[in-house]
Short mmCIF file of C-alpha atoms in Angstrom, two decimals:
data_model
loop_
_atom_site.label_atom_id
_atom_site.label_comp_id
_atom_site.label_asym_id
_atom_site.label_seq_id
_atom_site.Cartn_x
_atom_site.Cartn_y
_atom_site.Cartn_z
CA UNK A 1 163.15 174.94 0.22
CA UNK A 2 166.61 175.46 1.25
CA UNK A 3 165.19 177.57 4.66
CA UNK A 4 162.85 174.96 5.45
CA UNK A 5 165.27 172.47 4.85
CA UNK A 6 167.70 174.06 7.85
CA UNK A 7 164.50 174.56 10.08
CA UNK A 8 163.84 170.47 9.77
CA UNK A 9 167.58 170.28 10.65
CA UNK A 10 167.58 172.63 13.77
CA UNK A 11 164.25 171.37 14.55
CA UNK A 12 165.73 167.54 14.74
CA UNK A 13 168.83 168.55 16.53
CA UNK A 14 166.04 170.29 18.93
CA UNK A 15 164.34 167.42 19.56
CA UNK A 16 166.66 164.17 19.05
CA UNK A 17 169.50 164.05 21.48
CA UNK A 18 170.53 161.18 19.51
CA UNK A 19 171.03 163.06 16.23
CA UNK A 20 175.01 163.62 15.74
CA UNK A 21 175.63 165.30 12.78
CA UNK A 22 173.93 166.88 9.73
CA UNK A 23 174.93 164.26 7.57
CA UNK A 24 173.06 161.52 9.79
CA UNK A 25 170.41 163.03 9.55
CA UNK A 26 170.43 163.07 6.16
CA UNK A 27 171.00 159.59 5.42
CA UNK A 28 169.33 157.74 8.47
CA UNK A 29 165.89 160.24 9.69
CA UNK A 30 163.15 158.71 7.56
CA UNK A 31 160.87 161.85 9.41
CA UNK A 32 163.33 164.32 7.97
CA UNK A 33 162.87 162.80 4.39
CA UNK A 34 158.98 162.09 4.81
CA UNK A 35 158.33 165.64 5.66
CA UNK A 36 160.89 167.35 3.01
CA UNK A 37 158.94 164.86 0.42
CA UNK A 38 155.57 165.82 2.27
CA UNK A 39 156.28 169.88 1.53
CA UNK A 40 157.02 168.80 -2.56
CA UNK A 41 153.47 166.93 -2.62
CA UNK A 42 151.68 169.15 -0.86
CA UNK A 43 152.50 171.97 -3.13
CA UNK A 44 152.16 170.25 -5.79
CA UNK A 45 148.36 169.20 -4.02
CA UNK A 46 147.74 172.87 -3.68
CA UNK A 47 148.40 173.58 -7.59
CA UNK A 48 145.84 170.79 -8.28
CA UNK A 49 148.12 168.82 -10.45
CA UNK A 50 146.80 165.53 -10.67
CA UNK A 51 148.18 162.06 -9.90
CA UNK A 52 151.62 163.00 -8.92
CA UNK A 53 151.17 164.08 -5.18
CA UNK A 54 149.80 161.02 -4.73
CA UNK A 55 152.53 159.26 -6.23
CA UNK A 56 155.12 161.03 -4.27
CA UNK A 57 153.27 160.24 -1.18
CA UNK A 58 153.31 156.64 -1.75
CA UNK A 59 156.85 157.13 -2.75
CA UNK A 60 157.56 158.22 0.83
CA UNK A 61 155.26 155.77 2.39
CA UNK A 62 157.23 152.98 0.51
CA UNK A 63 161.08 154.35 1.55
CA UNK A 64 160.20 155.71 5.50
CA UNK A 65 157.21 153.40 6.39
CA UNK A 66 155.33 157.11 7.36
CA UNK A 67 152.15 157.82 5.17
CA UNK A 68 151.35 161.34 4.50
CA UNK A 69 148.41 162.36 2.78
CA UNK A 70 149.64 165.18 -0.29
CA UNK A 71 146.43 167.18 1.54
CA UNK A 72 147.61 167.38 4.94
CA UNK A 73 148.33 170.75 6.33
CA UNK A 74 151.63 170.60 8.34
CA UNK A 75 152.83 174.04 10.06
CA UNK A 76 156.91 174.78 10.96
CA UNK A 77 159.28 172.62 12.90
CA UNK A 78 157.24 169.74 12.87
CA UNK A 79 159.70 166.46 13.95
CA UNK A 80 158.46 162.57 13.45
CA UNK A 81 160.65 160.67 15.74
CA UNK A 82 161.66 156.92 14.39
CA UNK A 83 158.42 157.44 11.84
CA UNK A 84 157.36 153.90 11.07
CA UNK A 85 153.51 153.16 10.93
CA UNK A 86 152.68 156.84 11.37
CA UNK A 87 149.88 157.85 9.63
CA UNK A 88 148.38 161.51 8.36
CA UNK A 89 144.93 161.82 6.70
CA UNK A 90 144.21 164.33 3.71
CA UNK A 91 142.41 166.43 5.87
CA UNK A 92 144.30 166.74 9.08
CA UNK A 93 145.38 170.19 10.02
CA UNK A 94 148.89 170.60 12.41
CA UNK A 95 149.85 173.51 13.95
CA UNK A 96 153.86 174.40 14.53
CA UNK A 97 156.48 172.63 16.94
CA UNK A 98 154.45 169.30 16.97
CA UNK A 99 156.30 166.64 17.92
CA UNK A 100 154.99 162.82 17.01
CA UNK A 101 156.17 159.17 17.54
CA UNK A 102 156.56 156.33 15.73
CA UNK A 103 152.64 154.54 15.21
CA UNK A 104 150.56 157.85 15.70
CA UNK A 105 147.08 157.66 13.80
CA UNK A 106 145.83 160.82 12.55
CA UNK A 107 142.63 159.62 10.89
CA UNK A 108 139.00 159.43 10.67
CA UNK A 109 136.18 157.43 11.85
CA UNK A 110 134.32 156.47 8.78
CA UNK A 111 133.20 157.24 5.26
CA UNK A 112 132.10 160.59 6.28
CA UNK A 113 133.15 164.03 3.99
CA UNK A 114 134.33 167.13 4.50
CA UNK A 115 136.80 168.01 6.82
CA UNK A 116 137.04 164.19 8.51
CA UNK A 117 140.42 164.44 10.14
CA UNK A 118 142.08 166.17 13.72
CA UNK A 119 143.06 169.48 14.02
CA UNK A 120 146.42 169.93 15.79
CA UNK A 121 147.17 172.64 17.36
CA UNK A 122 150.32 174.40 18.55
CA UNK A 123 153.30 172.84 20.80
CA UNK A 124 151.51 169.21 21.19
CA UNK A 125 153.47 166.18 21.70
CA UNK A 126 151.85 162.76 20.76
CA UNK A 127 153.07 159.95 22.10
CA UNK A 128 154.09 156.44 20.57
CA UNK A 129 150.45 154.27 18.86
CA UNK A 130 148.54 156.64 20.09
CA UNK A 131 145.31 157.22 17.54
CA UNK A 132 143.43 160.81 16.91
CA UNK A 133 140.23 159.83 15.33
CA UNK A 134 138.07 162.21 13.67
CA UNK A 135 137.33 165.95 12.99
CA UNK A 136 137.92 166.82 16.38
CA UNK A 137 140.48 169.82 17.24
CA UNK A 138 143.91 168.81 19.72
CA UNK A 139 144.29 172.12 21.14
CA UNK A 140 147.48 174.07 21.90
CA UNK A 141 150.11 172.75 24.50
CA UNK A 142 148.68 169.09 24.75
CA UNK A 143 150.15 165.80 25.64
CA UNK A 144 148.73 162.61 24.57
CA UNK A 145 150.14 159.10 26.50
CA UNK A 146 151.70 156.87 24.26
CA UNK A 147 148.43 153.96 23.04
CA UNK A 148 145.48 156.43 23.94
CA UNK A 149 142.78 156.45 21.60
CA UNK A 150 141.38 160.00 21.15
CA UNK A 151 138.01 160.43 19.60
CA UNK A 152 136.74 163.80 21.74
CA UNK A 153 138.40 167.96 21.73
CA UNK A 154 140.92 167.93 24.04
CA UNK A 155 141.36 171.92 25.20
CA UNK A 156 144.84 173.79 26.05
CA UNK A 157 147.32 172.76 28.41
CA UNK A 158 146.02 168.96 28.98
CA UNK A 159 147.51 165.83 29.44
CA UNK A 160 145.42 162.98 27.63
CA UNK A 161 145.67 158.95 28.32
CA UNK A 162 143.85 155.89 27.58
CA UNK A 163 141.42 154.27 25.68
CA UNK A 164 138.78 156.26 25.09
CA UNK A 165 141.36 159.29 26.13
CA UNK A 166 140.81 161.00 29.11
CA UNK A 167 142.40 164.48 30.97
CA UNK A 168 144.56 163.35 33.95
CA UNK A 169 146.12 166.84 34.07
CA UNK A 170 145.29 170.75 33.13
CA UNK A 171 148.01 173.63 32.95
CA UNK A 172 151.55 173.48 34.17
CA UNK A 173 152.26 170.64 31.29
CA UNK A 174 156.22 171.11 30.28
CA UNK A 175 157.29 170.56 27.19
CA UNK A 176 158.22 166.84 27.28
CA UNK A 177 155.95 163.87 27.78
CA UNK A 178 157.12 161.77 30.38
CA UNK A 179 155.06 158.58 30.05
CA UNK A 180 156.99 156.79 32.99
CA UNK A 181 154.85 159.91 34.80
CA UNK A 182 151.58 159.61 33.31
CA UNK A 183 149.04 158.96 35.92
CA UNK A 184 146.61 155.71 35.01
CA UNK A 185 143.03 156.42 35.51
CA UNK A 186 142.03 153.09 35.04
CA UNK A 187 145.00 151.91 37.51
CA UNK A 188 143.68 154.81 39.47
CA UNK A 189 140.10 153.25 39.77
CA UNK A 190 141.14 149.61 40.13
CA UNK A 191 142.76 150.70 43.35
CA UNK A 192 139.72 152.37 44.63
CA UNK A 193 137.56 149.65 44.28
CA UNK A 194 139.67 147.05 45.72
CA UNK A 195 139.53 149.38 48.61
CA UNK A 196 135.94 149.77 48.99
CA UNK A 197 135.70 145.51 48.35
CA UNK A 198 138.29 145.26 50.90
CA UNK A 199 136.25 147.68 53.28
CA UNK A 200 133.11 146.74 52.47
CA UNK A 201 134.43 142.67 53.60
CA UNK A 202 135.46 144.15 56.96
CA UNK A 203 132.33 145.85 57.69
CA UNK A 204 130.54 142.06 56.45
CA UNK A 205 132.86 140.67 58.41
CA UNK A 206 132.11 142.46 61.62
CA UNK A 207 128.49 142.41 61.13
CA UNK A 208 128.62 138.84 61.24
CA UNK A 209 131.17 138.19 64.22
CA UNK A 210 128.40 140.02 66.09
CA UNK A 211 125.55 138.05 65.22
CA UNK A 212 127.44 135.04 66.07
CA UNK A 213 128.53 136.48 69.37
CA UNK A 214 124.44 137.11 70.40
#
């Protein structure tokens, strides 16, 4: 406990440039606490004792606003930054140095059974509301914008956005999701057809100046 109690602490001062001291985060990192209360239920989950994972789940949900299923599988130096409104299903899988924001959705679709919830894999960053819906694996090295609703895989090294998500971007991701960056494929399309309107009026346009002209 003690070891992966430092790791959450190195792994905070990683990833929060905000984070000042050790005692801050202590005191004021609802993620920190979620996650350390996360580890305690989960074993606990593991050891099939019954009732009281649950209960400490909805212990953290009540004191950081971040609900953790006792069943989730969470690997090292996982960070939740600001927390509030994220959400884990029992049986979402996350792989090590995942970084999520405040609002994230990992959940499922329906009533279905069985493994119902995302796999995450390695070194993914998920960005603010953003909602991974059903057993569907996030593969290693992925970005998802901040609001995009993923319901499909999503393979290595991709930048995801929108609703439903879609790949803007293969390889070369860094490390840090810069939504101010993302591209906008709906944005992206707008533009396109506004230029083939505005062509398409020209050509009209023309067409007709030269009837009139005869």
């Amino acid at each position: 406990m003690f070891a992966l109690i430092r790791e959450q602490i190195e792994t905070i001062f990683r990833e929060d440039p905000a984070a000042k001291s050790v005692l801050e985060i202590f005191l004021c990192y609802p993620g920190f606490h979620a996650i350390l209360l996360h580890r305690i239920a989960h074993a606990l989950y593991t050891a099939k004792v019954p009732l009281l994972p649950r209960l400490i789940s909805q212990m953290s949900r009540f004191l950081t606003g971040i609900e953790i299923h006792p069943g989730a599988k969470i690997g090292h130096r996982f960070f939740i930054d600001h927390g509030m409104g994220v959400v884990i299903g029992e049986t979402t899988e996350i792989g090590d140095d995942v970084l999520l924001y405040q609002g994230v959705t990992l959940g499922g679709t329906g009533n279905e059974t069985g493994k119902r919830h995302p796999t995450i894999g390695n070194n993914v960053v998920i960005g603010t509301g953003a909602k991974v819906l059903g057993s569907i694996t996030i593969g290693n090295h992925v970005k998802i914008g901040a609001g995009s609703v993923i319901v499909h895989p999503v393979p290595d090294h991709s930048t995801v956005v929108g609703i439903p998500g879609r790949i803007v971007r293969t390889r070369g991701t860094s490390g840090v999701l810069e939504h101010g960056e993302l591209p906008d494929p709906e944005g992206q399309e707008i533009d396109e057809l506004k230029a083939r309107v505005e062509k398409l009026e020209k050509l009209l346009s023309e067409q007709l100046t030269t009837r009139a002209e005869r």
